[in-house]
Coordinates of C-alpha atoms in Angstrom, one line a residue:
X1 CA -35.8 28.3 -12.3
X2 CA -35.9 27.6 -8.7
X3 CA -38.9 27.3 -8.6
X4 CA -39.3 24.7 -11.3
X5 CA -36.5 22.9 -9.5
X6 CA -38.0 22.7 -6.2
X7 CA -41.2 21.1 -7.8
X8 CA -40.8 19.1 -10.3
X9 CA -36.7 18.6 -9.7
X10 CA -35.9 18.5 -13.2
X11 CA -34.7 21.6 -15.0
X12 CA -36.2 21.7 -18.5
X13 CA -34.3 22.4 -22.1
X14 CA -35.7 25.6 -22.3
X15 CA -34.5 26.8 -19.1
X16 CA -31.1 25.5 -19.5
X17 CA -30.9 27.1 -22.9
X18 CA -31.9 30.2 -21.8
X19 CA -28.7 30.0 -19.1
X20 CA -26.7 29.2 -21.8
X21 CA -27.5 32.1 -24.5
X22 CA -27.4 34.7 -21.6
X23 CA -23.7 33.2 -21.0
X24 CA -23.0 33.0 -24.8
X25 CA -24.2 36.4 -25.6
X26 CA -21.7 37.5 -22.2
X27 CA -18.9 35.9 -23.6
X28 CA -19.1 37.3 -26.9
X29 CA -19.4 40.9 -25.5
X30 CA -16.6 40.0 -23.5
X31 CA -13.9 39.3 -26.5
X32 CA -11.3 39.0 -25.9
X33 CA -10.5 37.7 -22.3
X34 CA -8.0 39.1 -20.6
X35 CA -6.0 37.4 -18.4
X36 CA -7.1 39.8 -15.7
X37 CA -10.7 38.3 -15.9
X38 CA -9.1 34.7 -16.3
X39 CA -7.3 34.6 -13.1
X40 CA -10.5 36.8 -11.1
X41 CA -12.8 33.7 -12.0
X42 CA -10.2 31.4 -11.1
X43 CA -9.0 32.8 -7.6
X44 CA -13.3 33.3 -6.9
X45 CA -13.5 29.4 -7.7
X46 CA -10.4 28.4 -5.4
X47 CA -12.0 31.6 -2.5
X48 CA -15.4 30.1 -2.4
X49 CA -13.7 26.3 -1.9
X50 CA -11.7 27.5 0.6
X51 CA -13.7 29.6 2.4
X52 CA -16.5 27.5 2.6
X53 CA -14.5 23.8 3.8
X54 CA -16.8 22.3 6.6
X55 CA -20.0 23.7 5.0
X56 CA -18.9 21.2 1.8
X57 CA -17.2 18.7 3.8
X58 CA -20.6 18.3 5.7
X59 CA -22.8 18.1 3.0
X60 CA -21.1 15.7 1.2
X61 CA -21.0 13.5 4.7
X62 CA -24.5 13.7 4.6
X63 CA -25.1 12.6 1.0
X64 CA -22.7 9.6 1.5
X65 CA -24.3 9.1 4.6
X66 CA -20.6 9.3 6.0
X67 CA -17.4 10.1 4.3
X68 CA -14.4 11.4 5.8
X69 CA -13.7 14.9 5.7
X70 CA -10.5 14.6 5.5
X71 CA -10.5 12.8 2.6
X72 CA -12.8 15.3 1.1
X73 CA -10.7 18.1 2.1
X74 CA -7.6 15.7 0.2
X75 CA -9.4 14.0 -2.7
X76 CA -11.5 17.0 -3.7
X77 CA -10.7 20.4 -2.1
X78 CA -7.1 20.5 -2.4
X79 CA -7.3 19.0 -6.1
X80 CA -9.2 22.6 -6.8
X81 CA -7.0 24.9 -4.9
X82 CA -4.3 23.3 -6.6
X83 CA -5.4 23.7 -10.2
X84 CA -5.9 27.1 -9.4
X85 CA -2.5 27.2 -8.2
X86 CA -0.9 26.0 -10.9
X87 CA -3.0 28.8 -13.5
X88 CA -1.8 31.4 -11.5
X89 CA 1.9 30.1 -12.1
X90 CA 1.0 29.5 -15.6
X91 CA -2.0 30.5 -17.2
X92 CA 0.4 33.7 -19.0
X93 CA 2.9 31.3 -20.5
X94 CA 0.3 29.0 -21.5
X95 CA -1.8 32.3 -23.5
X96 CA 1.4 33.1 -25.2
X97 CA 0.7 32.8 -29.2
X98 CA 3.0 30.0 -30.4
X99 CA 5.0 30.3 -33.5
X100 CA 5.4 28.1 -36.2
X101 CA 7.9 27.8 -39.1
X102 CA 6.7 28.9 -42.8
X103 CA 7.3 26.2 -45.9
X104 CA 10.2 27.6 -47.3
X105 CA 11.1 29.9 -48.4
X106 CA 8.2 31.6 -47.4
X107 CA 9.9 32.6 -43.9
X108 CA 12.9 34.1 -45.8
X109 CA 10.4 36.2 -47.8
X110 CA 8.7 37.6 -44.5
X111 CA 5.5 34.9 -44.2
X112 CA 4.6 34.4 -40.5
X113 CA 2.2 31.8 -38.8
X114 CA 1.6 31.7 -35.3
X115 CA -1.2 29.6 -33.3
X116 CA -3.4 31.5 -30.9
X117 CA -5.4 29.8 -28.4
X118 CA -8.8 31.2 -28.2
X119 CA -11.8 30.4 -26.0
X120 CA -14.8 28.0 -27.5
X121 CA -17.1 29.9 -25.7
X122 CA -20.1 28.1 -23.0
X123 CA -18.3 24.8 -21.4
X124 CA -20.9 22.1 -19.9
X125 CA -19.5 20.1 -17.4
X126 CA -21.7 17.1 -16.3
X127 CA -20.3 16.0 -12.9
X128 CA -20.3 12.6 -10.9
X129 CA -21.3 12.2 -7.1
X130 CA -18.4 10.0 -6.3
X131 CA -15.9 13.6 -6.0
X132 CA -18.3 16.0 -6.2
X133 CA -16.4 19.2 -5.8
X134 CA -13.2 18.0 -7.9
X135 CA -15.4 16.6 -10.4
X136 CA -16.9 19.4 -11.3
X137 CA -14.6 22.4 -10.5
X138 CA -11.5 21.2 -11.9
X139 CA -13.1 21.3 -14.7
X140 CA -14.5 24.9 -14.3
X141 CA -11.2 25.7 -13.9
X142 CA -9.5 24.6 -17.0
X143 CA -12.5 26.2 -18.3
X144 CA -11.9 29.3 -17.0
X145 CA -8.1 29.2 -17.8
X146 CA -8.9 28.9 -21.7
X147 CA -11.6 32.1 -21.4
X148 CA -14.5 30.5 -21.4
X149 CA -17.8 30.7 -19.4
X150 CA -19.2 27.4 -17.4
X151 CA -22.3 25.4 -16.5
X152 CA -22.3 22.3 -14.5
X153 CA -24.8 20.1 -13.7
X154 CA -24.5 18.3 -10.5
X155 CA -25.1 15.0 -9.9
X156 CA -28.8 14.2 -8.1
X157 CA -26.9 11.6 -5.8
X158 CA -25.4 13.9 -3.8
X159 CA -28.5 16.8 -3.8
X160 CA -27.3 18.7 -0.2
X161 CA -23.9 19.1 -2.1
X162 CA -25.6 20.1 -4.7
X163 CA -28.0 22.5 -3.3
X164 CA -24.9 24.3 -1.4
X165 CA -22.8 24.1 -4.5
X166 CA -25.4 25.9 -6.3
X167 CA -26.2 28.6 -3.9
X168 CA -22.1 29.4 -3.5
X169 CA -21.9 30.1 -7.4
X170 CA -24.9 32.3 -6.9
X171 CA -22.9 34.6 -4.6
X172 CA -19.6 34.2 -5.7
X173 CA -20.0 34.5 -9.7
X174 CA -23.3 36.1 -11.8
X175 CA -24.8 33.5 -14.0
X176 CA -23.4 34.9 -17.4
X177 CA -20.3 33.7 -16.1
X178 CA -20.5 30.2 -13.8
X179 CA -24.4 28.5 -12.8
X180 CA -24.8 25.2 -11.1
X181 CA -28.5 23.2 -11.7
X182 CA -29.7 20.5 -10.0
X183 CA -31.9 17.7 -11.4
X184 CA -32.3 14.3 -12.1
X185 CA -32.1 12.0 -15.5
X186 CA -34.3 13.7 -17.4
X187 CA -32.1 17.2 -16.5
X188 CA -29.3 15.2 -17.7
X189 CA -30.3 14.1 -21.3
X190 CA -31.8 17.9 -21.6
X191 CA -28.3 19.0 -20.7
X192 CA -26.5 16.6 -22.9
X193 CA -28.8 18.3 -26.2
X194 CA -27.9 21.9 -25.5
X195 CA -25.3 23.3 -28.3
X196 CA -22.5 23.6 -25.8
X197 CA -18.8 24.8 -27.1
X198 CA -17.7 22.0 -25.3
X199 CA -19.3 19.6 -23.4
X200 CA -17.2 17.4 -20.7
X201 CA -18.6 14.6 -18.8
X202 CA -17.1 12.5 -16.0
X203 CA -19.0 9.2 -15.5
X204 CA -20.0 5.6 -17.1
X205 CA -19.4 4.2 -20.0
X206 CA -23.2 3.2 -20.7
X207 CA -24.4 7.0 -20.2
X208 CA -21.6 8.1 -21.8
X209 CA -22.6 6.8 -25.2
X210 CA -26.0 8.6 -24.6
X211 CA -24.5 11.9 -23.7
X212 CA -21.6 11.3 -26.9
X213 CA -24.8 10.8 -29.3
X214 CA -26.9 14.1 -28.2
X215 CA -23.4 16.0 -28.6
X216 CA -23.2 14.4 -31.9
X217 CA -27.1 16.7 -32.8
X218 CA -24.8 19.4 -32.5
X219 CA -21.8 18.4 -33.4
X220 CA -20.3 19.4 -29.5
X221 CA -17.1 18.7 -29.1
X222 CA -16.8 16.2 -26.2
X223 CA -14.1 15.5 -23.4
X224 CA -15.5 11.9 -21.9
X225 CA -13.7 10.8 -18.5
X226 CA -15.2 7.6 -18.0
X227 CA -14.0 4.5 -15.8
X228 CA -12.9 0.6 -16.7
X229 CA -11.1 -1.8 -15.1
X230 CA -7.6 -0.5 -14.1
X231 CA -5.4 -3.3 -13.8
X232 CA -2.7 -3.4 -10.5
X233 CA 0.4 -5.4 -11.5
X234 CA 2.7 -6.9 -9.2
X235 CA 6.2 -7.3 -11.0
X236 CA 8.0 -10.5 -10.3
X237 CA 10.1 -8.4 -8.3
X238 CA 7.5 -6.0 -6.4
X239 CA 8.3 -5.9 -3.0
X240 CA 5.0 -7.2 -1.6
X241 CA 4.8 -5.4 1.7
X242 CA 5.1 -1.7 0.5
X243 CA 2.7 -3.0 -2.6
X244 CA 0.0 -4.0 -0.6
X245 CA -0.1 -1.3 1.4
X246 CA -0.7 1.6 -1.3
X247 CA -2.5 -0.9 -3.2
X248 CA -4.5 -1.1 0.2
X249 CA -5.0 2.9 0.3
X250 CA -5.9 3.2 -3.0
X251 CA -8.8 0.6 -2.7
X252 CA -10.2 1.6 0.8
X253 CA -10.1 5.5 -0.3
X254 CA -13.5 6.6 -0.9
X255 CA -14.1 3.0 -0.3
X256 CA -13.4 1.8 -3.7
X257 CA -15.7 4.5 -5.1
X258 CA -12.6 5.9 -7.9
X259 CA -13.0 5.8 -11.1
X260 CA -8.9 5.0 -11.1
X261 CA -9.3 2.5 -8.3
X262 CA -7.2 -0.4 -8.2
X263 CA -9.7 -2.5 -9.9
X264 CA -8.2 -6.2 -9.8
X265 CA -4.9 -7.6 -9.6
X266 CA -2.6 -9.3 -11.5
X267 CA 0.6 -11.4 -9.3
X268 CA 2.9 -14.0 -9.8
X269 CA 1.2 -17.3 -9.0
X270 CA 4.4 -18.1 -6.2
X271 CA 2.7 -14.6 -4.1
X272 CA -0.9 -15.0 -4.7
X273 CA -1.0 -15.8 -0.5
X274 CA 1.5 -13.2 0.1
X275 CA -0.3 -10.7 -1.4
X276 CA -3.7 -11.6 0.1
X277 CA -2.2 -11.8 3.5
X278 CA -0.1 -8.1 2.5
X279 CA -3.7 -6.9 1.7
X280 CA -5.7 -8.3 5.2
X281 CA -2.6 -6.7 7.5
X282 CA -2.2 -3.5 5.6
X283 CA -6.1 -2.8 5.8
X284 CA -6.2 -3.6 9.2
X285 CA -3.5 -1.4 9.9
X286 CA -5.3 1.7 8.1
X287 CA -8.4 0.7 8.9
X288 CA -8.0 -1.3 12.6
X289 CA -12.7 -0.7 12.8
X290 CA -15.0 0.1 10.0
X291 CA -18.4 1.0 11.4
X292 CA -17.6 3.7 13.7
X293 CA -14.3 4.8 11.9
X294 CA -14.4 8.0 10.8
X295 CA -11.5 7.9 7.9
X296 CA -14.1 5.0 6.1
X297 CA -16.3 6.3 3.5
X298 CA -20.0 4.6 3.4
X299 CA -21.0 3.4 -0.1
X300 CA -23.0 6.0 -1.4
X301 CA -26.2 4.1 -1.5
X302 CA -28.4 1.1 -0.6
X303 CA -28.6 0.3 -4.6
X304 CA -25.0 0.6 -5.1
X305 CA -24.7 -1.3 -1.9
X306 CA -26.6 -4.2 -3.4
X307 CA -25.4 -4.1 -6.8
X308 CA -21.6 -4.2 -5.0
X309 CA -22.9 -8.0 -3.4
X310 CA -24.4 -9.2 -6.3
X311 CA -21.3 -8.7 -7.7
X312 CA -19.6 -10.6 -4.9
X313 CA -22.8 -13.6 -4.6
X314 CA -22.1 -13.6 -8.3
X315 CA -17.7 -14.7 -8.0
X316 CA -18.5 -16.4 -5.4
X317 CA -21.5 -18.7 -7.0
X318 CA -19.2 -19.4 -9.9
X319 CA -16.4 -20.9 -8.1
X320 CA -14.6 -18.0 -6.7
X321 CA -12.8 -17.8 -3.0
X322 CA -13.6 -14.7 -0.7
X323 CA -11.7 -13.3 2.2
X324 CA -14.0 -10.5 4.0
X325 CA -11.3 -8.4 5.5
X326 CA -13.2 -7.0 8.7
X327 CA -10.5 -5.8 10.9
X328 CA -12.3 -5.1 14.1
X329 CA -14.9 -8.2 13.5
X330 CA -17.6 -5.8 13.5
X331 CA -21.5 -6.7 12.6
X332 CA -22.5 -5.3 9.6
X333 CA -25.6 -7.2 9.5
X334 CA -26.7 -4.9 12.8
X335 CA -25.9 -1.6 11.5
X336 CA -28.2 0.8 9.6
X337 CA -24.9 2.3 7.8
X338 CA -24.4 1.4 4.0
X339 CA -20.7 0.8 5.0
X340 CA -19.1 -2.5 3.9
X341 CA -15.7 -4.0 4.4
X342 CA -13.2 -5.1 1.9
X343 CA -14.0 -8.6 0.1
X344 CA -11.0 -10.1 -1.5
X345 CA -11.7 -12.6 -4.5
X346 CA -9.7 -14.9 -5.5
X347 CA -10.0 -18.2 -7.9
X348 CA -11.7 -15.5 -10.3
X349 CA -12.5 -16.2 -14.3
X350 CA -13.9 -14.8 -16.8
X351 CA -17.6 -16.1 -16.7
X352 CA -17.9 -13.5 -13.1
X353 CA -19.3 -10.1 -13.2
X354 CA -16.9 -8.8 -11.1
X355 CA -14.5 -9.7 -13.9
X356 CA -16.8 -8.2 -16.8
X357 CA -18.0 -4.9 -14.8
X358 CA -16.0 -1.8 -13.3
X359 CA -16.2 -2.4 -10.1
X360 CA -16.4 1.0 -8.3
X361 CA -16.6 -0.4 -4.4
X362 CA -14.3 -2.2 -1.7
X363 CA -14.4 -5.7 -3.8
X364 CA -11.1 -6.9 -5.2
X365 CA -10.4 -9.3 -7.5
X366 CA -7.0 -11.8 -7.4
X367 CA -5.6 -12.9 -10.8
X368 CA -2.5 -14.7 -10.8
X369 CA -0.2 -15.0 -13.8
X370 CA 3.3 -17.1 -14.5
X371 CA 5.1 -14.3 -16.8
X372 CA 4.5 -11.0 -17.8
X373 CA 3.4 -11.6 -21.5
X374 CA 1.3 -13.5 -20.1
X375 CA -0.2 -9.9 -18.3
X376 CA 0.3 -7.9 -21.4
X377 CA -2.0 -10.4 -23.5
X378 CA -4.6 -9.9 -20.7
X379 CA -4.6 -6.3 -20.7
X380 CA -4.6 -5.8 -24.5
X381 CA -7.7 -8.1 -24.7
X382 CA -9.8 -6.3 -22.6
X383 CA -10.8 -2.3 -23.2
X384 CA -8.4 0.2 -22.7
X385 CA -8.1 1.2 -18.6
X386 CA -8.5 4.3 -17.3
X387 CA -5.3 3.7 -15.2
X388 CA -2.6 1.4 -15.0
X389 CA -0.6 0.2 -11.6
X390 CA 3.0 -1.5 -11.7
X391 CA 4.9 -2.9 -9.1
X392 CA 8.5 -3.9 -9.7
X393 CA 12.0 -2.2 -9.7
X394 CA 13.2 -4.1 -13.2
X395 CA 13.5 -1.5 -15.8
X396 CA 13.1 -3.5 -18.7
X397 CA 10.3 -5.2 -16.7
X398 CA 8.7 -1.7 -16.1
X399 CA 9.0 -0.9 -20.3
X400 CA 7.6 -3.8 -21.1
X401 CA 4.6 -2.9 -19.4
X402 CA 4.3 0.6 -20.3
X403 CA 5.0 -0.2 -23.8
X404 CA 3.5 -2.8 -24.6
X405 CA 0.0 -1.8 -23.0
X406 CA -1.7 1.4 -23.9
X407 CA -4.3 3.2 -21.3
X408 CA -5.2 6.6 -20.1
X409 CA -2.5 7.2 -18.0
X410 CA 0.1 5.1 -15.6
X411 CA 1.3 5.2 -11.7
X412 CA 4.5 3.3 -11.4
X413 CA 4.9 1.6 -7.7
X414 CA 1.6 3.2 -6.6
X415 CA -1.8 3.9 -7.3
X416 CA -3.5 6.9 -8.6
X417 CA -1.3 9.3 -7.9
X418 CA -0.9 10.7 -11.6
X419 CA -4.3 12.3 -11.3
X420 CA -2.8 14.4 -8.4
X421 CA 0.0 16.1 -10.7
X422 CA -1.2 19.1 -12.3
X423 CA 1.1 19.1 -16.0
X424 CA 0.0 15.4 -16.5
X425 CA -2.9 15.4 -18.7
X426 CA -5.6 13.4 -16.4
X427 CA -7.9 11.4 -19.3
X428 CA -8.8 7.9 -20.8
X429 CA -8.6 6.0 -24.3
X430 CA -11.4 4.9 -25.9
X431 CA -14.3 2.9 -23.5
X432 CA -12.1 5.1 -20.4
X433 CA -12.8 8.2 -22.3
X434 CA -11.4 10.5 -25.0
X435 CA -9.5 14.1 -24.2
X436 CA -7.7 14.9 -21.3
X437 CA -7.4 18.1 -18.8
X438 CA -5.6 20.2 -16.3
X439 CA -2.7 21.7 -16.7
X440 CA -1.6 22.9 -20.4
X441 CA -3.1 20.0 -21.8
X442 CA -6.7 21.0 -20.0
X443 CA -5.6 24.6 -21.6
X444 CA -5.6 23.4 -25.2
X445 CA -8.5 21.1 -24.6
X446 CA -10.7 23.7 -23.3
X447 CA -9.2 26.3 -25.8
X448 CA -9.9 26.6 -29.8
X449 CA -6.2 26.3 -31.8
X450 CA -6.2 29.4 -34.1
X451 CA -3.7 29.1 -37.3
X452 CA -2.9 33.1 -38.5
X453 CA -0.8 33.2 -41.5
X454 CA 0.1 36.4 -42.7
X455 CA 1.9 37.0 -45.9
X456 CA 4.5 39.1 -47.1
X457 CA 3.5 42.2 -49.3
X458 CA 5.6 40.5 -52.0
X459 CA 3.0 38.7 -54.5
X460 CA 4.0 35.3 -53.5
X461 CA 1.4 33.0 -55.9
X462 CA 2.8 35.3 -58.8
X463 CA 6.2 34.2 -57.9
X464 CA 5.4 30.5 -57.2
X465 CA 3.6 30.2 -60.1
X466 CA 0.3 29.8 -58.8
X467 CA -1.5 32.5 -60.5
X468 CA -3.0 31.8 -63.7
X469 CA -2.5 31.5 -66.4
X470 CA -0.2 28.6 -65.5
X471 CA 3.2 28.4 -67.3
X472 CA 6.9 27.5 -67.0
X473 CA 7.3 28.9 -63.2
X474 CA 3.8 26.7 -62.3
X475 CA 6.2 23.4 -63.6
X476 CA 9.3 24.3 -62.1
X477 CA 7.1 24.9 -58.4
X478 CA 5.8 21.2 -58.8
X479 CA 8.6 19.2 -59.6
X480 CA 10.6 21.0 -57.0
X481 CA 7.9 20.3 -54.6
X482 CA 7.2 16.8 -56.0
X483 CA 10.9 15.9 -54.8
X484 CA 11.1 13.4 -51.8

């Protein structure tokens, strides 16, 4: 395989299905998995992160051509170590068999039904280049958790990451448990049309549908984390200053590149300047240089660059107002670097891309509004977000919002931050995606719900009137159960 790899960089369908039978025939020799072997793959997953920091913070530098490694260490180390973290608190707990009540009176005649999570078995786990090492080992992870065994395929944008990433699974985990492959499109769709347990891919919309339709072949059951166009809402209330400035983090992180960035905003008309202006001075505060600042991520590549100021040419073609907010004044036009600064858009409609597209980059689109109906109309016309931002201290306000709206999940006067809490189930609704992980819910999703019923030594369909031949007692059982 690595030598297929290193020449033709695509990994063919009969390699990757030999990976996974080896790790299917494992996993069934294996049964059942202890929560001994759970936690071992876990803690070697959270080991390997930790023990290898700058060698991953480097390489994913290089493949952004510059990204901060503290942010890395933030955005996708710590998001690892802390999944693992929260299995080892409660991976026991969450293994427990549940019971359920019996009909009655099949509990008072000793019937018992429990549900017992089992494993599915081989977990695919396409991952994006925008968090590399989250992306694709919280994931792993959750995988883990529920039993399973694990096979990611990295993304080709970020191929130093993914060349370390593969050689650290090779010496922390043997392949019948946990392989990384490397490879471009074609590796992709090949990946996508393997008979996975469970296949979960973190990504665009447009491949998405691709990767949803060779599942369907196989009928794979999917978890799809895909992106939109988060809305940001300013209340009429918000207090602008402490808005703008975690609106500001949340954009300029990873330079826009979040598939839960703050992807335009939505403000009274009477603080459309204010907010602007709350933007400008909060970025330059974070952010006082661009170029040379090492806590500003580069966009990951000259074709994203491009496509990020077409979108931008595009608003500003059609009518749209921008404000380039370029703290230190700094040249970009003289710089080799694929950095860009933050472009604020206002005047926006929707005829613009940047209206009609995620977004994905340091571009941010103004919206104003005159009442809050006015912001839930907007919202409910357009696809279910990924994420959803309000800013306001009005309860009734606040429910209005959340429910009234419907999206994958919510951060109440800040940004993102619901992704970083381990119970809250991290997915998307429909075009942002379908299933969720981490914590229990990334249990259950990852995990196959067994119903056991066992019944009574008593004869119970003699009793109940369900054994023919059908008679007086099969009569009086349906009109009793016929009763509402």
């Amino acid at each position: 395989m690595e030598a297929l790899e290193a020449a033709a960089g695509e990994v063919s369908k009969e390699e990757i299905l030999k990976l996974f039978q080896a790790q299917r025939d494992a996993f069934h020799a294996e049964l059942p998995v202890s929560y001994e072997a759970r936690m071992d793959r876990i803690n070697r997953t959270a080991r390997m992160i930790v023990e290898n920091k700058d060698a991953l913070c480097d390489a994913v530098s290089s493949d952004f051509g510059h990204r901060s490694s503290v942010q890395t260490v933030m955005t996708d180390l710590m998001s690892v170590v802390g999944h693992a973290k929260d299995h080892k608190k409660n991976l026991k707990k969450w293994m427990r068999p549940e019971k359920r009540k019996m009909d009655f009176p099949l509990g008072l005649l000793g019937a018992s039904g429990q549900v017992e999570y089992q494993p599915k078995g081989v977990v695919g786990v396409i991952a994006p280049w925008n968090f590399p090492i989250n992306l694709a080992f919280d994931p792993a992870i959750g995988a883990f958790g529920a039993g399973n065994r694990v096979i990611i395929k990295f993304s080709e944008f970020c191929p130093e990451t993914g060349e370390l990433v593969k050689k650290l699974v090779a010496d922390y985990f043997a392949p019948e448990e946990m392989t990384v492959i490397t490879g471009g499109p074609e590796t992709g769709k090949s990946f996508s049309e393997i008979p996975w347990d469970h296949l979960i891919f973190t990504g665009g919309g447009g491949i998405a549908k691709h990767v949803m339709a060779a599942a369907a072949q196989n009928l794979t059951p999917v978890t799809l984390e895909l992106g939109g166009k988060s809305p940001t809402i300013l209340g009429p209330d918000a207090d602008v200053q402490k808005a703008t400035q975690r609106i500001a983090m949340g954009k300029m992180m990873n330079a826009g590149q979040i598939c839960l960035a703050p992807d335009y905003l939505l403000v009274p008309q009477d603080k459309e300047e204010a907010v602007v202006e709350g933007i400008k001075s909060n970025v330059a505060e974070q952010y006082p240089t661009l170029i040379a600042n090492d806590d500003y991520t580069s966009v990951i590549n000259g074709r994203h660059k491009e496509r990020l100021q077409g979108l931008i040419d595009d608003a500003v073609a059609k009518g749209a107002k921008q404000t380039i907010v370029n703290p230190g004044e700094e040249d970009f036009s003289n710089t080799n670097s694929n950095k860009m600064p933050l472009t604020v858009l206002q005047n926006v409609n929707e005829d613009m891309r940047v209206m009609q597209e995620e977004i994905f980059g340091p571009v941010l689109p103004v919206k104003t509004y005159r009442n809050l109906d006015e912001v839930v109309d907007y919202v409910n016309d357009h696809d279910r977000p990924l994420g959803l931002y309000y800013f306001g201290e009005s309860e009734n306000d606040k429910r209005k919002i959340l429910d009234r709206t419907i999206s994958g999940g919510v951060t109440v006067n800040d940004v993102i931050f619901h992704i970083a809490q381990h119970d809250l189930p991290f997915g998307g609704v429909g075009p942002s995606g379908m299933g969720a992980y981490t914590g229990p819910d990334g249990f259950k999703e990852f995990s196959h719900a067994k119903a056991v019923y066992r019944q009574p030594k008593i004869n119970i369909a003699k009793i109940a009137g369900f054994l023919p031949p059908y008679g007086a007692g099969t009569e009086k059982t349906m009109k009793q159960q016929m009763k509402l």
